[in-house]
PDB file of C-alpha atoms in Angstrom:
ATOM      1  CA  LEU A  18     -20.256  53.209   4.877  1.00 92.00           C
ATOM      2  CA  LEU A  19     -23.381  55.215   4.308  1.00 92.00           C
ATOM      3  CA  LEU A  20     -21.675  57.796   2.043  1.00 90.00           C
ATOM      4  CA  SER A  21     -19.993  55.127   0.049  1.00 91.00           C
ATOM      5  CA  GLY A  22     -23.175  53.039  -0.327  1.00 92.00           C
ATOM      6  CA  LEU A  23     -25.365  56.021  -1.495  1.00 90.00           C
ATOM      7  CA  LYS A  24     -22.600  57.002  -4.126  1.00 87.00           C
ATOM      8  CA  SER A  25     -22.115  53.558  -5.416  1.00 92.00           C
ATOM      9  CA  ASN A  26     -25.826  52.912  -5.772  1.00 92.00           C
ATOM     10  CA  PHE A  27     -26.678  56.535  -7.271  1.00 88.00           C
ATOM     11  CA  PRO A  28     -23.450  57.416  -9.019  1.00 86.00           C
ATOM     12  CA  PHE A  29     -24.923  59.802 -11.578  1.00 84.00           C
ATOM     13  CA  ALA A  30     -27.321  61.488  -9.205  1.00 83.00           C
ATOM     14  CA  LYS A  31     -26.727  65.217  -8.247  1.00 79.00           C
ATOM     15  CA  TRP A  32     -28.237  64.905  -4.919  1.00 83.00           C
ATOM     16  CA  ASP A  33     -26.581  66.454  -1.954  1.00 84.00           C
ATOM     17  CA  ILE A  34     -25.645  64.778   1.142  1.00 87.00           C
ATOM     18  CA  LEU A  35     -26.145  66.502   4.756  1.00 90.00           C
ATOM     19  CA  SER A  36     -25.121  65.280   7.936  1.00 89.00           C
ATOM     20  CA  GLU A  37     -23.725  66.379  11.268  1.00 84.00           C
ATOM     21  CA  GLU A  38     -20.300  65.279  10.057  1.00 82.00           C
ATOM     22  CA  THR A  39     -20.433  67.053   6.608  1.00 77.00           C
ATOM     23  CA  CYS A  40     -22.554  70.234   7.425  1.00 77.00           C
ATOM     24  CA  LYS A  41     -19.640  72.497   8.279  1.00 69.00           C
ATOM     25  CA  GLU A  42     -17.751  71.371   5.119  1.00 63.00           C
ATOM     26  CA  LYS A  43     -19.626  73.627   2.718  1.00 56.00           C
ATOM     27  CA  SER A  44     -23.098  75.496   2.434  1.00 50.00           C
ATOM     28  CA  PHE A  45     -26.155  73.488   1.552  1.00 48.00           C
ATOM     29  CA  PHE A  46     -29.312  74.021  -0.109  1.00 47.00           C
ATOM     30  CA  THR A  47     -27.656  76.845  -2.378  1.00 49.00           C
ATOM     31  CA  SER A  48     -28.023  75.341  -5.787  1.00 52.00           C
ATOM     32  CA  GLN A  49     -31.092  74.255  -7.622  1.00 51.00           C
ATOM     33  CA  GLU A  50     -30.043  70.506  -7.365  1.00 51.00           C
ATOM     34  CA  LYS A  51     -29.678  70.807  -3.618  1.00 55.00           C
ATOM     35  CA  GLU A  52     -32.809  72.615  -3.093  1.00 58.00           C
ATOM     36  CA  ASN A  53     -34.632  69.683  -4.851  1.00 80.00           C
ATOM     37  CA  TRP A  54     -32.902  66.565  -3.504  1.00 87.00           C
ATOM     38  CA  CYS A  55     -30.845  65.841  -0.565  1.00 90.00           C
ATOM     39  CA  TRP A  56     -29.962  62.898   1.504  1.00 93.00           C
ATOM     40  CA  ILE A  57     -29.875  63.734   5.141  1.00 95.00           C
ATOM     41  CA  LEU A  58     -28.005  61.280   7.523  1.00 95.00           C
ATOM     42  CA  ASP A  59     -27.368  60.732  11.167  1.00 96.00           C
ATOM     43  CA  PRO A  60     -25.101  57.605  11.491  1.00 95.00           C
ATOM     44  CA  LEU A  61     -25.770  57.629  15.277  1.00 95.00           C
ATOM     45  CA  ASP A  62     -28.656  59.100  16.836  1.00 94.00           C
ATOM     46  CA  GLY A  63     -28.698  58.739  20.582  1.00 91.00           C
ATOM     47  CA  THR A  64     -24.913  58.783  21.255  1.00 89.00           C
ATOM     48  CA  LYS A  65     -25.309  58.900  24.992  1.00 89.00           C
ATOM     49  CA  ASP A  66     -27.393  55.877  25.017  1.00 89.00           C
ATOM     50  CA  PHE A  67     -24.933  54.118  22.697  1.00 92.00           C
ATOM     51  CA  LEU A  68     -22.005  55.081  24.941  1.00 93.00           C
ATOM     52  CA  GLN A  69     -24.103  53.887  28.112  1.00 91.00           C
ATOM     53  CA  GLY A  70     -24.631  50.528  26.548  1.00 90.00           C
ATOM     54  CA  SER A  71     -28.503  51.127  26.050  1.00 88.00           C
ATOM     55  CA  GLU A  72     -30.199  49.631  23.051  1.00 90.00           C
ATOM     56  CA  ASN A  73     -31.942  53.066  22.261  1.00 92.00           C
ATOM     57  CA  TYR A  74     -29.715  54.384  19.489  1.00 95.00           C
ATOM     58  CA  ALA A  75     -30.368  54.380  15.828  1.00 97.00           C
ATOM     59  CA  VAL A  76     -29.267  55.102  12.196  1.00 97.00           C
ATOM     60  CA  HIS A  77     -31.122  57.580  10.175  1.00 98.00           C
ATOM     61  CA  ILE A  78     -31.436  58.043   6.538  1.00 97.00           C
ATOM     62  CA  ALA A  79     -33.900  60.217   4.795  1.00 97.00           C
ATOM     63  CA  LEU A  80     -34.332  61.614   1.223  1.00 95.00           C
ATOM     64  CA  VAL A  81     -35.596  65.157   1.155  1.00 94.00           C
ATOM     65  CA  LYS A  82     -37.156  66.820  -1.976  1.00 92.00           C
ATOM     66  CA  GLU A  83     -37.601  70.561  -1.916  1.00 89.00           C
ATOM     67  CA  LYS A  84     -36.848  70.583   1.749  1.00 89.00           C
ATOM     68  CA  ILE A  85     -39.589  68.080   2.724  1.00 94.00           C
ATOM     69  CA  PRO A  86     -38.931  64.366   3.725  1.00 96.00           C
ATOM     70  CA  LYS A  87     -40.260  61.889   1.261  1.00 97.00           C
ATOM     71  CA  ILE A  88     -38.274  58.621   2.279  1.00 98.00           C
ATOM     72  CA  GLY A  89     -37.013  57.775   5.677  1.00 98.00           C
ATOM     73  CA  LEU A  90     -35.224  54.806   6.981  1.00 98.00           C
ATOM     74  CA  VAL A  91     -34.352  54.196  10.886  1.00 98.00           C
ATOM     75  CA  LEU A  92     -32.348  51.358  11.825  1.00 98.00           C
ATOM     76  CA  ILE A  93     -32.609  50.293  15.526  1.00 97.00           C
ATOM     77  CA  PRO A  94     -29.741  47.558  15.535  1.00 96.00           C
ATOM     78  CA  GLU A  95     -30.312  46.139  19.070  1.00 95.00           C
ATOM     79  CA  ARG A  96     -34.064  45.522  18.478  1.00 95.00           C
ATOM     80  CA  ASN A  97     -33.361  44.024  14.943  1.00 97.00           C
ATOM     81  CA  GLU A  98     -35.640  46.712  13.423  1.00 98.00           C
ATOM     82  CA  LEU A  99     -35.331  48.495  10.146  1.00 98.00           C
ATOM     83  CA  TRP A 100     -38.091  50.857   9.549  1.00 98.00           C
ATOM     84  CA  PHE A 101     -39.004  52.222   6.224  1.00 98.00           C
ATOM     85  CA  GLY A 102     -41.485  55.108   5.297  1.00 98.00           C
ATOM     86  CA  ILE A 103     -42.069  56.339   1.715  1.00 98.00           C
ATOM     87  CA  ILE A 104     -44.526  59.247   1.612  1.00 97.00           C
ATOM     88  CA  GLY A 105     -47.643  57.987  -0.500  1.00 96.00           C
ATOM     89  CA  ASN A 106     -46.573  54.348  -0.140  1.00 97.00           C
ATOM     90  CA  GLY A 107     -46.780  53.485   3.563  1.00 97.00           C
ATOM     91  CA  ALA A 108     -44.454  52.245   6.157  1.00 98.00           C
ATOM     92  CA  TRP A 109     -43.325  48.995   7.507  1.00 98.00           C
ATOM     93  CA  CYS A 110     -40.512  47.218   9.422  1.00 98.00           C
ATOM     94  CA  GLU A 111     -37.975  44.389   8.519  1.00 98.00           C
ATOM     95  CA  ASN A 112     -35.643  42.255  10.476  1.00 97.00           C
ATOM     96  CA  ARG A 113     -32.345  41.124   9.557  1.00 95.00           C
ATOM     97  CA  ILE A 114     -33.675  38.247   7.388  1.00 96.00           C
ATOM     98  CA  GLY A 115     -36.132  40.487   5.583  1.00 94.00           C
ATOM     99  CA  GLU A 116     -39.294  39.475   7.279  1.00 97.00           C
ATOM    100  CA  LYS A 117     -41.857  42.372   7.317  1.00 97.00           C
ATOM    101  CA  THR A 118     -44.056  43.595  10.016  1.00 97.00           C
ATOM    102  CA  SER A 119     -46.693  46.292   9.786  1.00 97.00           C
ATOM    103  CA  VAL A 120     -47.098  49.564  11.861  1.00 98.00           C
ATOM    104  CA  ARG A 121     -49.152  48.821  15.006  1.00 97.00           C
ATOM    105  CA  PHE A 122     -50.481  52.178  16.176  1.00 97.00           C
ATOM    106  CA  SER A 123     -52.395  51.952  19.560  1.00 96.00           C
ATOM    107  CA  LYS A 124     -56.221  52.214  19.968  1.00 94.00           C
ATOM    108  CA  ARG A 125     -55.864  54.728  22.569  1.00 93.00           C
ATOM    109  CA  ARG A 126     -57.966  57.954  21.569  1.00 89.00           C
ATOM    110  CA  GLN A 127     -58.494  59.800  24.912  1.00 89.00           C
ATOM    111  CA  LEU A 128     -55.586  62.048  26.046  1.00 86.00           C
ATOM    112  CA  ASP A 129     -55.902  60.784  29.656  1.00 89.00           C
ATOM    113  CA  GLN A 130     -55.276  57.354  28.193  1.00 93.00           C
ATOM    114  CA  MET A 131     -52.355  58.106  26.004  1.00 93.00           C
ATOM    115  CA  VAL A 132     -48.752  57.364  26.611  1.00 95.00           C
ATOM    116  CA  LEU A 133     -46.119  60.157  26.215  1.00 94.00           C
ATOM    117  CA  VAL A 134     -42.439  59.323  25.044  1.00 94.00           C
ATOM    118  CA  CYS A 135     -39.912  61.865  25.657  1.00 87.00           C
ATOM    119  CA  SER A 136     -36.142  62.391  26.244  1.00 78.00           C
ATOM    120  CA  ARG A 137     -33.981  60.697  28.863  1.00 66.00           C
ATOM    121  CA  SER A 138     -31.254  63.177  28.853  1.00 61.00           C
ATOM    122  CA  HIS A 139     -32.759  66.477  27.721  1.00 59.00           C
ATOM    123  CA  ARG A 140     -35.153  67.405  30.388  1.00 63.00           C
ATOM    124  CA  GLU A 141     -35.354  71.018  31.048  1.00 70.00           C
ATOM    125  CA  ALA A 142     -37.700  72.250  34.059  1.00 75.00           C
ATOM    126  CA  ASN A 143     -40.181  73.759  31.739  1.00 76.00           C
ATOM    127  CA  LEU A 144     -40.685  70.425  29.979  1.00 77.00           C
ATOM    128  CA  GLU A 145     -41.178  68.693  33.363  1.00 79.00           C
ATOM    129  CA  LEU A 146     -43.786  71.095  34.267  1.00 83.00           C
ATOM    130  CA  LEU A 147     -45.564  70.781  30.926  1.00 83.00           C
ATOM    131  CA  ILE A 148     -45.679  66.991  31.251  1.00 81.00           C
ATOM    132  CA  GLN A 149     -46.932  67.339  34.646  1.00 82.00           C
ATOM    133  CA  ASN A 150     -49.868  69.572  33.551  1.00 84.00           C
ATOM    134  CA  LEU A 151     -50.693  67.273  30.545  1.00 83.00           C
ATOM    135  CA  GLU A 152     -51.975  64.499  32.700  1.00 82.00           C
ATOM    136  CA  LEU A 153     -51.674  61.725  30.227  1.00 87.00           C
ATOM    137  CA  GLY A 154     -52.040  58.227  30.875  1.00 89.00           C
ATOM    138  CA  ALA A 155     -48.429  57.282  31.368  1.00 92.00           C
ATOM    139  CA  GLU A 156     -44.836  58.557  30.346  1.00 90.00           C
ATOM    140  CA  LYS A 157     -41.828  56.540  29.110  1.00 91.00           C
ATOM    141  CA  SER A 158     -38.297  57.764  28.540  1.00 88.00           C
ATOM    142  CA  VAL A 159     -36.232  56.719  25.608  1.00 91.00           C
ATOM    143  CA  GLY A 160     -33.062  57.979  23.922  1.00 87.00           C
ATOM    144  CA  SER A 161     -32.822  58.816  20.168  1.00 92.00           C
ATOM    145  CA  ILE A 162     -35.708  60.309  18.345  1.00 95.00           C
ATOM    146  CA  GLY A 163     -35.710  57.339  15.699  1.00 97.00           C
ATOM    147  CA  CYS A 164     -36.205  55.098  18.833  1.00 97.00           C
ATOM    148  CA  LYS A 165     -39.059  57.272  20.432  1.00 96.00           C
ATOM    149  CA  ILE A 166     -40.794  57.186  17.056  1.00 97.00           C
ATOM    150  CA  GLY A 167     -40.318  53.564  16.871  1.00 98.00           C
ATOM    151  CA  THR A 168     -42.292  53.306  20.110  1.00 97.00           C
ATOM    152  CA  ILE A 169     -45.276  55.098  18.609  1.00 98.00           C
ATOM    153  CA  LEU A 170     -44.898  52.683  15.469  1.00 98.00           C
ATOM    154  CA  ARG A 171     -44.924  49.722  17.642  1.00 98.00           C
ATOM    155  CA  GLY A 172     -48.151  51.103  19.586  1.00 97.00           C
ATOM    156  CA  GLU A 173     -46.145  51.383  22.820  1.00 97.00           C
ATOM    157  CA  SER A 174     -46.698  55.345  23.114  1.00 97.00           C
ATOM    158  CA  ASP A 175     -48.765  57.743  21.352  1.00 97.00           C
ATOM    159  CA  ILE A 176     -47.210  61.154  21.657  1.00 96.00           C
ATOM    160  CA  TYR A 177     -43.679  62.406  21.599  1.00 95.00           C
ATOM    161  CA  LEU A 178     -43.066  65.969  22.880  1.00 92.00           C
ATOM    162  CA  CYS A 179     -39.702  67.794  22.410  1.00 89.00           C
ATOM    163  CA  LEU A 180     -39.151  71.191  23.890  1.00 85.00           C
ATOM    164  CA  SER A 181     -35.836  72.584  22.841  1.00 79.00           C
ATOM    165  CA  LEU A 182     -34.184  76.032  22.807  1.00 69.00           C
ATOM    166  CA  PRO A 183     -31.742  77.471  20.011  1.00 61.00           C
ATOM    167  CA  ARG A 184     -28.229  76.762  20.793  1.00 58.00           C
ATOM    168  CA  LYS A 185     -29.128  74.503  23.991  1.00 63.00           C
ATOM    169  CA  SER A 186     -28.897  70.985  22.724  1.00 70.00           C
ATOM    170  CA  CYS A 187     -31.288  71.821  19.909  1.00 84.00           C
ATOM    171  CA  PRO A 188     -32.314  68.849  17.551  1.00 90.00           C
ATOM    172  CA  LYS A 189     -31.111  69.341  13.962  1.00 92.00           C
ATOM    173  CA  ASP A 190     -32.492  68.341  10.598  1.00 94.00           C
ATOM    174  CA  TRP A 191     -30.768  64.868  10.825  1.00 96.00           C
ATOM    175  CA  ASP A 192     -32.482  64.014  13.959  1.00 95.00           C
ATOM    176  CA  PHE A 193     -35.959  64.519  12.697  1.00 97.00           C
ATOM    177  CA  SER A 194     -36.113  64.030   8.962  1.00 97.00           C
ATOM    178  CA  ALA A 195     -36.109  60.121   8.713  1.00 98.00           C
ATOM    179  CA  PRO A 196     -38.304  59.790  11.651  1.00 98.00           C
ATOM    180  CA  GLU A 197     -40.680  62.238  10.304  1.00 98.00           C
ATOM    181  CA  ALA A 198     -40.967  60.574   6.822  1.00 98.00           C
ATOM    182  CA  ILE A 199     -41.790  57.229   8.391  1.00 98.00           C
ATOM    183  CA  LEU A 200     -44.403  58.565  10.990  1.00 98.00           C
ATOM    184  CA  LYS A 201     -46.118  60.483   8.185  1.00 97.00           C
ATOM    185  CA  ALA A 202     -46.142  57.765   5.712  1.00 98.00           C
ATOM    186  CA  ALA A 203     -47.706  55.424   8.320  1.00 98.00           C
ATOM    187  CA  GLY A 204     -50.583  57.877   8.700  1.00 96.00           C
ATOM    188  CA  GLY A 205     -49.239  59.857  11.936  1.00 97.00           C
ATOM    189  CA  ARG A 206     -48.321  63.410  12.204  1.00 97.00           C
ATOM    190  CA  ILE A 207     -45.185  65.607  13.352  1.00 97.00           C
ATOM    191  CA  THR A 208     -45.466  69.425  13.487  1.00 97.00           C
ATOM    192  CA  ASN A 209     -44.597  72.412  15.798  1.00 95.00           C
ATOM    193  CA  ILE A 210     -47.082  73.397  18.481  1.00 94.00           C
ATOM    194  CA  ASP A 211     -48.826  75.572  15.964  1.00 95.00           C
ATOM    195  CA  ASN A 212     -49.721  72.491  13.905  1.00 96.00           C
ATOM    196  CA  GLU A 213     -47.368  73.716  11.156  1.00 96.00           C
ATOM    197  CA  GLU A 214     -44.908  71.465   9.254  1.00 95.00           C
ATOM    198  CA  LEU A 215     -41.387  71.257  10.346  1.00 95.00           C
ATOM    199  CA  ASN A 216     -39.078  73.772   8.513  1.00 90.00           C
ATOM    200  CA  TYR A 217     -35.934  72.132   7.025  1.00 90.00           C
ATOM    201  CA  GLY A 218     -32.951  73.657   5.384  1.00 83.00           C
ATOM    202  CA  LYS A 219     -32.399  76.595   7.805  1.00 84.00           C
ATOM    203  CA  SER A 220     -28.858  77.900   7.946  1.00 81.00           C
ATOM    204  CA  ASN A 221     -28.058  76.382  11.287  1.00 85.00           C
ATOM    205  CA  PHE A 222     -30.239  73.210  10.528  1.00 90.00           C
ATOM    206  CA  GLU A 223     -31.893  73.558  13.966  1.00 90.00           C
ATOM    207  CA  GLN A 224     -35.344  72.295  15.001  1.00 91.00           C
ATOM    208  CA  ASP A 225     -36.077  74.470  17.755  1.00 88.00           C
ATOM    209  CA  GLY A 226     -39.238  75.317  19.824  1.00 89.00           C
ATOM    210  CA  ILE A 227     -41.977  72.597  20.724  1.00 91.00           C
ATOM    211  CA  ILE A 228     -42.288  69.762  18.413  1.00 94.00           C
ATOM    212  CA  ILE A 229     -45.183  67.395  18.700  1.00 95.00           C
ATOM    213  CA  ALA A 230     -45.472  63.746  17.099  1.00 97.00           C
ATOM    214  CA  SER A 231     -48.666  61.669  17.373  1.00 97.00           C
ATOM    215  CA  SER A 232     -50.075  58.352  16.043  1.00 96.00           C
ATOM    216  CA  ASP A 233     -53.568  59.868  15.205  1.00 91.00           C
ATOM    217  CA  LYS A 234     -53.705  62.589  12.565  1.00 89.00           C
ATOM    218  CA  SER A 235     -57.273  63.229  13.279  1.00 91.00           C
ATOM    219  CA  LEU A 236     -56.403  64.134  17.068  1.00 92.00           C
ATOM    220  CA  HIS A 237     -53.099  65.839  16.306  1.00 95.00           C
ATOM    221  CA  ALA A 238     -54.480  69.443  16.069  1.00 95.00           C
ATOM    222  CA  LYS A 239     -56.421  68.906  19.186  1.00 92.00           C
ATOM    223  CA  ILE A 240     -53.382  67.573  21.095  1.00 92.00           C
ATOM    224  CA  CYS A 241     -51.167  70.706  19.880  1.00 94.00           C
ATOM    225  CA  LEU A 242     -54.120  73.052  20.989  1.00 94.00           C
ATOM    226  CA  GLU A 243     -54.382  71.378  24.345  1.00 90.00           C
ATOM    227  CA  ILE A 244     -50.485  71.665  24.981  1.00 89.00           C
ATOM    228  CA  LYS A 245     -50.753  75.297  23.784  1.00 90.00           C
ATOM    229  CA  GLU A 246     -53.441  76.076  26.245  1.00 90.00           C
ATOM    230  CA  ILE A 247     -51.501  74.537  29.220  1.00 86.00           C
ATOM    231  CA  ILE A 248     -48.650  76.735  28.226  1.00 85.00           C
ATOM    232  CA  ARG A 249     -50.923  79.804  28.060  1.00 86.00           C
TER     233      ARG A 249
END
């Protein structure tokens, strides 16, 4: 459905399409057109949650220009939410009948008051130890990266933390591109622990290391530094 919809709506565009289902069919980001424009899709983010009957699964659609997400859509069907983010034009949410709601970042500004959202199923010992030492205000566990970022957009949480190792349940480009575009369009930040932008288009499509998302871009560098000091 996603592929046919994109192709029928943009029949003459030379944009490539990347997803977990298509990444092994051919190489990506090799021609000039592919380097400039690419749709990145995840038709089911949060597969385990979907199979378990949880509401925390999502559909991701992102349009990437020169390996940088510019437009993101995250559909959370069970919550009747379709999140849009366009870099430079803001972010919002629509329900099935087209009613719009705005992003509602929380007012929490102190680290010891902030709420952390992290994975339900990918919880290594190092991540558990890091969370314990962060001493934030509260923690919630949610499946699907799109749903996690959704909790930040609704003001239910403030920080998302992901610790992943290469070849060990490592998130991929299609997990992060759409949520990143929406969060950044809304005024938030998502980076690695060194406060550097995520790197898309690697040959293995992996987003490894420590990734941090937050609702307050003015505090984001401080959050990264705090986590880095705890690890040190």
